[in-house]
Coordinates of C-alpha atoms (C1' of nucleotides) in Angstrom, one line a residue:
Chain A
M1 CA 25.3 -34.4 -10.3
P2 CA 27.1 -33.1 -6.8
R3 CA 26.4 -29.9 -7.7
H4 CA 22.9 -30.5 -7.8
S5 CA 22.8 -32.3 -4.7
V6 CA 24.8 -29.8 -2.8
R7 CA 22.3 -27.0 -4.2
D8 CA 19.2 -29.2 -3.1
V9 CA 20.8 -29.6 0.5
I10 CA 20.9 -25.7 0.7
V11 CA 17.5 -25.5 -0.2
E12 CA 16.2 -28.1 2.4
T13 CA 18.5 -26.5 5.2
A14 CA 17.3 -23.0 4.1
L15 CA 13.9 -24.3 4.6
R16 CA 14.3 -25.6 8.0
E17 CA 16.2 -22.6 9.2
F18 CA 14.1 -20.2 8.0
H19 CA 11.6 -21.1 9.5
R20 CA 13.1 -21.8 12.4
I21 CA 14.3 -18.2 12.9
G22 CA 12.5 -15.9 10.1
F23 CA 14.4 -14.3 7.2
A24 CA 16.4 -11.3 8.7
A25 CA 17.7 -13.3 11.6
C26 CA 18.8 -16.3 9.3
S27 CA 22.5 -15.3 8.0
V28 CA 24.1 -16.9 4.7
D29 CA 26.2 -18.5 7.1
T30 CA 24.0 -19.7 9.4
I31 CA 22.6 -21.6 6.2
T32 CA 25.6 -23.1 4.6
R33 CA 27.2 -24.0 8.4
A34 CA 24.2 -25.9 9.2
A35 CA 24.2 -27.4 5.7
G36 CA 27.8 -28.2 6.2
V37 CA 28.5 -26.1 2.5
P38 CA 31.5 -24.0 1.9
K39 CA 29.9 -20.3 2.3
G40 CA 31.7 -19.6 -1.0
S41 CA 29.8 -22.0 -2.8
F42 CA 26.4 -20.6 -2.1
Y43 CA 26.6 -17.9 -4.5
N44 CA 27.6 -20.5 -7.4
H45 CA 23.9 -21.5 -7.0
F46 CA 21.8 -18.7 -5.8
K47 CA 22.2 -15.3 -7.0
S48 CA 21.1 -13.7 -3.5
K49 CA 19.5 -14.5 -0.2
E50 CA 16.2 -13.3 -1.2
D51 CA 16.4 -16.0 -4.5
L52 CA 16.9 -18.6 -2.0
A53 CA 14.1 -17.8 0.3
V54 CA 11.7 -16.9 -2.7
E55 CA 12.5 -20.7 -3.6
V56 CA 12.1 -21.9 -0.3
V57 CA 8.8 -20.6 -0.3
A58 CA 7.6 -22.1 -3.4
K59 CA 9.1 -25.3 -2.5
Y60 CA 7.4 -25.0 1.2
T61 CA 4.2 -24.6 -0.3
A62 CA 4.1 -27.3 -2.7
E63 CA 5.6 -29.9 -0.1
A64 CA 3.8 -28.6 2.9
E65 CA 2.3 -30.9 5.3
W66 CA -1.3 -29.6 3.9
N67 CA -0.5 -31.8 0.7
S68 CA -0.2 -35.1 2.5
V69 CA -3.8 -35.3 3.4
I70 CA -5.1 -37.6 0.7
D71 CA -6.9 -40.2 2.5
P72 CA -10.3 -40.9 0.2
E73 CA -12.4 -41.9 3.0
L74 CA -12.8 -38.9 4.5
T75 CA -15.5 -36.2 3.5
P76 CA -14.7 -32.9 2.1
L77 CA -15.0 -30.9 5.5
E78 CA -13.3 -33.7 7.3
K79 CA -10.3 -33.6 4.8
L80 CA -10.4 -30.0 5.3
R81 CA -10.2 -30.1 9.2
A82 CA -7.1 -32.9 9.1
Q83 CA -5.5 -30.6 6.8
F84 CA -5.7 -27.7 9.0
R85 CA -4.9 -30.2 12.1
I86 CA -1.8 -31.5 10.8
M87 CA -0.6 -28.1 9.9
G88 CA -1.3 -26.8 14.0
D89 CA 0.5 -30.0 15.0
V90 CA 3.5 -28.5 13.4
L91 CA 3.5 -25.5 15.3
V92 CA 2.7 -27.4 18.5
G93 CA 5.1 -29.8 17.9
N94 CA 7.7 -26.8 17.7
G95 CA 6.5 -25.3 21.1
Y96 CA 4.6 -22.9 19.6
T97 CA 7.0 -21.3 17.7
R98 CA 7.7 -20.6 14.1
G99 CA 4.1 -20.0 13.2
C100 CA 3.4 -20.4 9.0
M101 CA 6.7 -19.9 7.0
I102 CA 4.3 -18.4 4.3
G103 CA 2.8 -15.6 6.4
N104 CA 6.2 -14.9 7.8
M105 CA 8.0 -14.1 5.3
G106 CA 5.1 -12.3 3.9
E107 CA 5.0 -10.4 6.9
E108 CA 8.9 -9.7 7.0
L109 CA 9.1 -9.2 3.5
A110 CA 6.0 -7.9 1.6
D111 CA 7.5 -4.2 1.5
H112 CA 10.8 -4.9 1.1
S113 CA 11.1 -7.4 -1.7
E114 CA 8.8 -7.4 -4.7
P115 CA 9.9 -11.1 -5.9
M116 CA 8.6 -12.3 -2.4
R117 CA 5.5 -10.3 -2.3
A118 CA 5.0 -12.1 -5.6
Q119 CA 5.8 -15.6 -4.1
V120 CA 3.9 -15.5 -1.2
R121 CA 0.8 -13.8 -3.3
A122 CA 0.6 -16.9 -5.4
S123 CA 0.9 -19.2 -2.3
L124 CA -1.5 -18.0 -0.5
G125 CA -3.7 -17.8 -3.9
G126 CA -3.4 -21.1 -4.6
W127 CA -3.7 -22.3 -1.0
A128 CA -7.2 -20.3 -0.6
E129 CA -8.5 -21.7 -3.9
G130 CA -7.8 -25.1 -2.5
I131 CA -9.9 -24.3 0.4
S132 CA -13.0 -22.9 -1.5
A133 CA -12.5 -26.1 -4.0
T134 CA -12.9 -28.3 -0.8
L135 CA -15.9 -25.8 0.6
R136 CA -17.6 -26.1 -3.1
A137 CA -17.5 -30.2 -2.8
A138 CA -18.6 -29.9 0.9
R139 CA -21.5 -27.6 -0.1
E140 CA -22.4 -30.3 -2.8
A141 CA -22.3 -32.8 -0.6
G142 CA -24.6 -31.2 1.6
E143 CA -22.4 -31.0 4.5
T144 CA -22.6 -27.4 5.2
S145 CA -25.4 -24.9 4.6
T146 CA -23.6 -21.9 4.6
D147 CA -24.7 -19.4 1.5
A148 CA -21.6 -17.4 1.7
D149 CA -19.6 -16.9 -1.4
L150 CA -17.2 -19.6 -1.1
D151 CA -14.3 -18.2 -2.9
V152 CA -14.5 -14.6 0.2
L153 CA -15.1 -17.7 2.5
G154 CA -12.1 -19.7 1.6
R155 CA -9.5 -16.6 1.6
Y156 CA -11.0 -15.3 5.0
I157 CA -10.8 -18.8 6.4
L158 CA -6.8 -18.7 5.5
D159 CA -6.3 -15.4 6.9
A160 CA -8.4 -16.3 10.3
W161 CA -5.5 -19.0 9.9
E162 CA -2.3 -17.0 9.7
G163 CA -3.8 -14.6 12.2
A164 CA -4.3 -17.8 14.6
L165 CA -0.8 -18.8 14.1
L166 CA 0.5 -16.0 14.9
R167 CA -1.2 -15.3 18.1
S168 CA -0.3 -18.9 18.7
K169 CA 3.3 -18.0 18.8
V170 CA 2.6 -15.0 21.4
V171 CA 0.5 -16.9 23.6
K172 CA 2.1 -20.2 23.6
N173 CA -0.8 -22.0 24.2
D174 CA -4.1 -23.8 22.2
Q175 CA -6.5 -21.5 22.5
P176 CA -5.7 -19.8 19.1
L177 CA -6.3 -22.9 17.4
D178 CA -9.1 -23.7 19.5
D179 CA -10.8 -20.6 18.6
F180 CA -10.4 -21.1 15.0
F181 CA -11.8 -24.4 14.9
S182 CA -14.8 -24.1 16.8
T183 CA -15.4 -20.8 14.7
V184 CA -14.5 -22.0 11.3
F185 CA -16.5 -25.6 11.6
G186 CA -18.7 -24.6 14.7
Q187 CA -20.3 -21.5 13.1
L188 CA -18.9 -20.5 9.6
L189 CA -19.3 -23.8 7.9
R190 CA -22.4 -25.4 9.8
Chain B
M1 CA 11.7 18.9 30.6
P2 CA 13.9 18.9 27.5
R3 CA 15.1 15.3 28.6
H4 CA 11.4 14.1 28.9
S5 CA 10.2 16.1 25.3
V6 CA 14.0 14.6 23.7
R7 CA 12.2 11.2 24.9
D8 CA 8.7 11.7 23.7
V9 CA 10.0 12.7 20.5
I10 CA 12.2 9.5 20.0
V11 CA 9.2 7.5 20.7
E12 CA 6.8 9.2 18.6
T13 CA 9.3 8.8 15.6
A14 CA 10.1 5.1 16.5
L15 CA 6.3 4.9 16.2
R16 CA 6.0 5.9 13.0
E17 CA 9.5 4.5 11.6
F18 CA 8.9 0.7 13.2
H19 CA 5.5 0.8 11.8
R20 CA 6.7 1.8 8.2
I21 CA 9.4 -0.7 7.7
G22 CA 9.4 -2.9 10.9
F23 CA 11.6 -3.7 13.5
A24 CA 15.0 -5.4 11.9
A25 CA 14.8 -3.0 9.3
C26 CA 14.5 -0.1 11.1
S27 CA 18.0 1.1 13.3
V28 CA 18.6 3.1 16.0
D29 CA 20.3 5.4 13.4
T30 CA 17.2 5.1 11.6
I31 CA 15.1 6.6 14.4
T32 CA 17.6 9.3 15.5
R33 CA 18.4 10.8 12.3
A34 CA 14.6 11.1 11.8
A35 CA 13.8 12.6 15.0
G36 CA 16.7 15.0 14.5
V37 CA 18.0 13.3 18.0
P38 CA 21.8 12.7 18.6
K39 CA 22.7 9.0 18.1
G40 CA 24.6 9.1 21.4
S41 CA 21.5 10.1 23.4
F42 CA 19.6 7.3 22.9
Y43 CA 20.9 5.3 25.3
N44 CA 20.2 8.0 28.1
H45 CA 16.6 7.2 27.8
F46 CA 16.2 3.5 26.7
K47 CA 17.8 0.6 27.7
S48 CA 18.5 -0.8 24.2
K49 CA 16.2 -0.9 20.9
E50 CA 14.1 -3.7 22.2
D51 CA 12.7 -1.7 25.1
L52 CA 12.0 1.2 23.0
A53 CA 10.0 -1.4 20.7
V54 CA 8.0 -2.2 23.4
E55 CA 7.2 1.0 24.5
V56 CA 6.2 1.7 21.5
V57 CA 4.0 -0.9 21.3
A58 CA 2.4 -0.3 24.4
K59 CA 1.5 3.5 23.5
Y60 CA 0.6 2.5 20.0
T61 CA -2.6 0.1 21.5
A62 CA -3.5 2.6 24.0
E63 CA -3.5 5.4 21.1
A64 CA -4.5 3.5 17.9
E65 CA -7.1 5.0 15.8
W66 CA -9.2 2.2 16.9
N67 CA -9.9 4.2 20.2
S68 CA -11.1 7.3 18.2
V69 CA -14.8 5.7 17.6
I70 CA -16.6 7.0 20.5
D71 CA -20.1 8.3 18.5
P72 CA -22.5 7.5 21.2
E73 CA -25.1 7.6 18.1
L74 CA -23.7 4.1 17.1
T75 CA -25.3 0.9 17.4
P76 CA -22.6 -1.2 19.1
L77 CA -22.2 -3.5 15.8
E78 CA -22.0 0.1 14.1
K79 CA -19.7 1.1 16.3
L80 CA -17.4 -2.4 15.8
R81 CA -17.8 -1.8 12.0
A82 CA -16.6 2.1 11.9
Q83 CA -13.5 0.6 14.4
F84 CA -12.5 -1.6 11.9
R85 CA -13.1 0.8 9.0
I86 CA -10.9 3.2 10.1
M87 CA -8.1 1.0 10.7
G88 CA -8.6 -0.4 7.8
D89 CA -8.4 3.1 5.6
V90 CA -5.2 3.8 7.5
L91 CA -3.5 0.8 5.9
V92 CA -5.4 1.9 2.6
G93 CA -3.9 5.4 2.7
N94 CA -0.1 3.7 3.1
G95 CA -0.6 2.0 -0.1
Y96 CA -1.2 -1.1 1.5
T97 CA 1.8 -1.3 3.2
R98 CA 2.9 -1.5 6.8
G99 CA -0.1 -3.6 8.1
C100 CA -0.7 -4.1 11.8
M101 CA 2.0 -2.8 14.1
I102 CA 0.9 -5.0 16.9
G103 CA 0.8 -8.3 14.7
N104 CA 4.1 -7.2 12.6
M105 CA 5.8 -6.7 16.2
G106 CA 4.7 -10.0 17.1
E107 CA 5.4 -12.0 14.0
E108 CA 8.6 -10.5 14.5
L109 CA 9.8 -10.7 17.3
A110 CA 7.9 -13.1 19.4
D111 CA 10.2 -16.0 19.2
H112 CA 13.2 -14.0 19.8
S113 CA 12.4 -11.3 22.4
E114 CA 10.2 -12.2 25.9
P115 CA 9.4 -8.7 26.4
M116 CA 7.9 -7.7 23.3
R117 CA 6.1 -11.2 23.5
A118 CA 4.8 -10.0 26.4
Q119 CA 3.7 -7.0 25.3
V120 CA 1.9 -8.0 22.0
R121 CA 0.2 -11.1 24.1
A122 CA -1.3 -8.0 26.6
S123 CA -1.9 -5.7 23.5
L124 CA -4.1 -8.5 21.9
G125 CA -5.4 -9.6 24.7
G126 CA -7.2 -6.1 25.5
W127 CA -7.9 -5.7 22.3
A128 CA -9.9 -9.1 22.1
E129 CA -11.6 -8.3 25.2
G130 CA -12.8 -4.9 23.8
I131 CA -14.2 -6.7 20.6
S132 CA -16.3 -9.5 22.7
A133 CA -17.5 -6.8 25.0
T134 CA -18.9 -4.7 22.1
L135 CA -20.3 -8.2 20.9
R136 CA -22.2 -8.6 24.3
A137 CA -23.6 -5.5 24.1
A138 CA -24.6 -6.3 20.3
R139 CA -26.1 -9.2 21.6
E140 CA -28.3 -7.8 24.3
A141 CA -29.6 -5.0 22.1
G142 CA -30.6 -7.6 19.5
E143 CA -28.3 -6.9 16.7
T144 CA -27.0 -10.2 16.5
S145 CA -28.6 -13.7 16.8
T146 CA -25.2 -15.9 16.7
D147 CA -24.9 -18.4 19.3
A148 CA -21.3 -18.2 19.7
D149 CA -19.2 -18.0 22.6
L150 CA -18.5 -14.2 22.7
D151 CA -15.0 -14.6 23.9
V152 CA -13.8 -16.8 21.6
L153 CA -15.7 -14.9 18.6
G154 CA -13.8 -11.7 19.5
R155 CA -10.6 -13.4 19.6
Y156 CA -11.3 -14.9 16.1
I157 CA -12.3 -11.7 14.8
L158 CA -9.0 -10.2 15.5
D159 CA -6.7 -13.4 14.3
A160 CA -8.7 -12.7 11.2
W161 CA -8.2 -9.0 10.9
E162 CA -4.2 -9.5 11.5
G163 CA -4.8 -12.2 9.1
A164 CA -6.6 -9.7 6.5
L165 CA -4.1 -7.3 7.0
L166 CA -1.1 -9.6 6.3
R167 CA -2.7 -10.1 2.8
S168 CA -3.5 -7.1 2.0
K169 CA 0.3 -6.2 2.2
V170 CA 0.7 -9.2 0.0
V171 CA -1.8 -8.5 -2.6
K172 CA -1.8 -4.6 -2.5
N173 CA -6.2 -4.6 -2.9
D174 CA -8.7 -4.1 -1.1
Q175 CA -10.0 -7.9 -1.4
P176 CA -8.8 -8.9 1.9
L177 CA -10.5 -6.1 3.8
D178 CA -14.1 -6.8 2.0
D179 CA -13.7 -10.4 2.5
F180 CA -13.4 -9.7 6.0
F181 CA -16.4 -7.5 6.2
S182 CA -18.8 -9.6 4.2
T183 CA -17.8 -12.2 6.4
V184 CA -17.5 -11.0 9.7
F185 CA -20.6 -8.6 9.5
G186 CA -22.4 -10.6 6.8
Q187 CA -22.2 -14.2 8.2
L188 CA -20.3 -14.6 11.4
L189 CA -22.4 -11.7 13.6
R190 CA -25.9 -11.9 11.7
Chain C
dC1 C1' 34.6 22.3 43.0
dC2 C1' 31.5 18.5 42.1
dG3 C1' 27.7 15.5 40.0
dG4 C1' 24.7 14.3 37.0
dC5 C1' 23.8 14.7 32.2
dC6 C1' 24.4 15.0 26.8
dA7 C1' 26.5 13.1 22.9
dA8 C1' 30.1 12.2 19.4
dG9 C1' 33.0 8.7 18.4
dA10 C1' 34.9 4.4 19.1
dC11 C1' 34.2 -0.5 20.0
dG12 C1' 33.6 -5.1 18.3
dA13 C1' 30.4 -8.3 16.1
dC14 C1' 28.3 -9.1 12.1
dT15 C1' 26.6 -9.2 7.4
dA16 C1' 26.2 -10.0 2.2
dG17 C1' 28.4 -10.5 -1.3
dT18 C1' 33.4 -10.6 -4.6
dC19 C1' 37.4 -12.8 -5.8
dA20 C1' 42.4 -14.7 -6.2
dT21 C1' 43.2 -18.9 -5.8
dA22 C1' 42.8 -24.0 -6.4
dT23 C1' 40.1 -28.3 -7.8
dT24 C1' 37.5 -30.5 -11.1
dG25 C1' 36.2 -32.6 -15.0
dG26 C1' 36.3 -33.1 -19.8
dA27 C1' 38.3 -33.1 -24.5
dG28 C1' 42.1 -34.1 -27.6
dG29 C1' 46.1 -35.9 -28.8
dG30 C1' 49.7 -39.3 -28.9
Chain D
dC1 C1' 44.6 -46.3 -22.6
dC2 C1' 47.2 -42.1 -20.7
dC3 C1' 48.5 -37.8 -20.3
dT4 C1' 48.1 -32.7 -21.1
dC5 C1' 45.7 -28.8 -21.2
dC6 C1' 41.8 -25.5 -20.6
dA7 C1' 37.6 -24.5 -19.2
dA8 C1' 34.2 -24.4 -15.9
dT9 C1' 33.3 -24.6 -11.0
dA10 C1' 34.6 -24.3 -6.1
dT11 C1' 36.0 -21.9 -2.3
dG12 C1' 37.6 -19.7 2.1
dA13 C1' 39.5 -15.2 3.1
dC14 C1' 38.5 -10.8 2.5
dT15 C1' 36.1 -6.1 1.8
dA16 C1' 33.3 -2.9 2.7
dG17 C1' 29.7 -1.7 4.8
dT18 C1' 26.1 -2.1 9.0
dC19 C1' 24.7 -2.8 13.8
dG20 C1' 23.6 -2.1 18.6
dT21 C1' 25.9 -0.7 22.5
dC22 C1' 29.5 1.6 25.6
dT23 C1' 33.1 5.2 26.9
dT24 C1' 34.8 9.3 27.8
dG25 C1' 35.5 13.9 27.8
dG26 C1' 32.6 18.3 28.0
dC27 C1' 29.1 21.4 30.0
dC28 C1' 26.2 23.1 33.5
dG29 C1' 24.2 24.1 37.5
dG30 C1' 24.6 23.9 42.5

DNA sequence: CCGGCCAAGACGACTAGTCATATTGGAGGG
DNA sequence: CCCTCCAATATGACTAGTCGTCTTGGCCGG
């Protein structure tokens, strides 16, 4: 049991720290110190820092706040809006820093780490498919009259979200998120 | 003159190398080796690696392929499409690596370097304004019937571009760019 | 001679990962 | 039940670099 729990502490801590400062700036030492775990123990649980990061992205993908929107009273588009809203609230709560963990890792490591590129690809792919599924429900419910291919649109909306988060880190105000919401829900999906 | 030329060689080389592998992965040694310049000379011209990177982003912004689209025969929307197309061709030509230099730097450094955050902010801001100006010309020419606020739309389109380039690095195929073009020109701007 | 510019190599901080040693837990025997 | 031994696991000092930056000596020109 203790070994299992130490491992989990490392993953949880790494998730927080990688998101806070990014992969390159976050050393194994930083993680283990923050986790209160001896540095030498790290390699009992993870083959490398890269392996840990891949696992962290998988965990984040499964547990992101996105998944916490489960109110059955919401229409499909209301649900989609709530999902993006809650993710945006996290960004704002962090003072417009950190952006999106998945996008950050893709940006930083896609050209350098094949396991990470594969993980980010899977994470973004699954996320976009979820958006497209919600769009299909919205279309069936008569919530949107768009004639766009909904798989294309789901992916595109996610791209726009990643870009908006990036710009939020840069301008440090609400404008990118406001632009996103008004364009996606006010133009593309009406 | 020689100092000026060495300095320029460093900037040109840095532009290439920073874009190829990103800020953190690109050491001063990497740049000076590639430039054929003694490493010790570097600090005669630049206060720091960060200062160089800021200057590189400014230079890239001024000289990106985006600016090379000047055919007066093109309608505003044709011009906009050509501008994005030529930028996309660079990505494809590099095997779907590198993404967008400005976005990359913003991603990697916005939370760590204030001068870089300011530069990326200026670069993205200017770029988005250019897009919005083209959209206004398109509206006046009757090319688009969108009723969106064109300043909002310009910024949003640029966000979507950044996100599409990120995803291109991850999936390494044409899908993100295709999604971008069909949604922006097939949905938002028709 | 003096001042300014150049650049080689030194400097100190930091990194991911290793490994010799310490610790712990489980199994077997009395 | 207790004790001993052994194997597996834990750990912190260490290794072998890399890094950005600085210092100092040399060179050149006025």
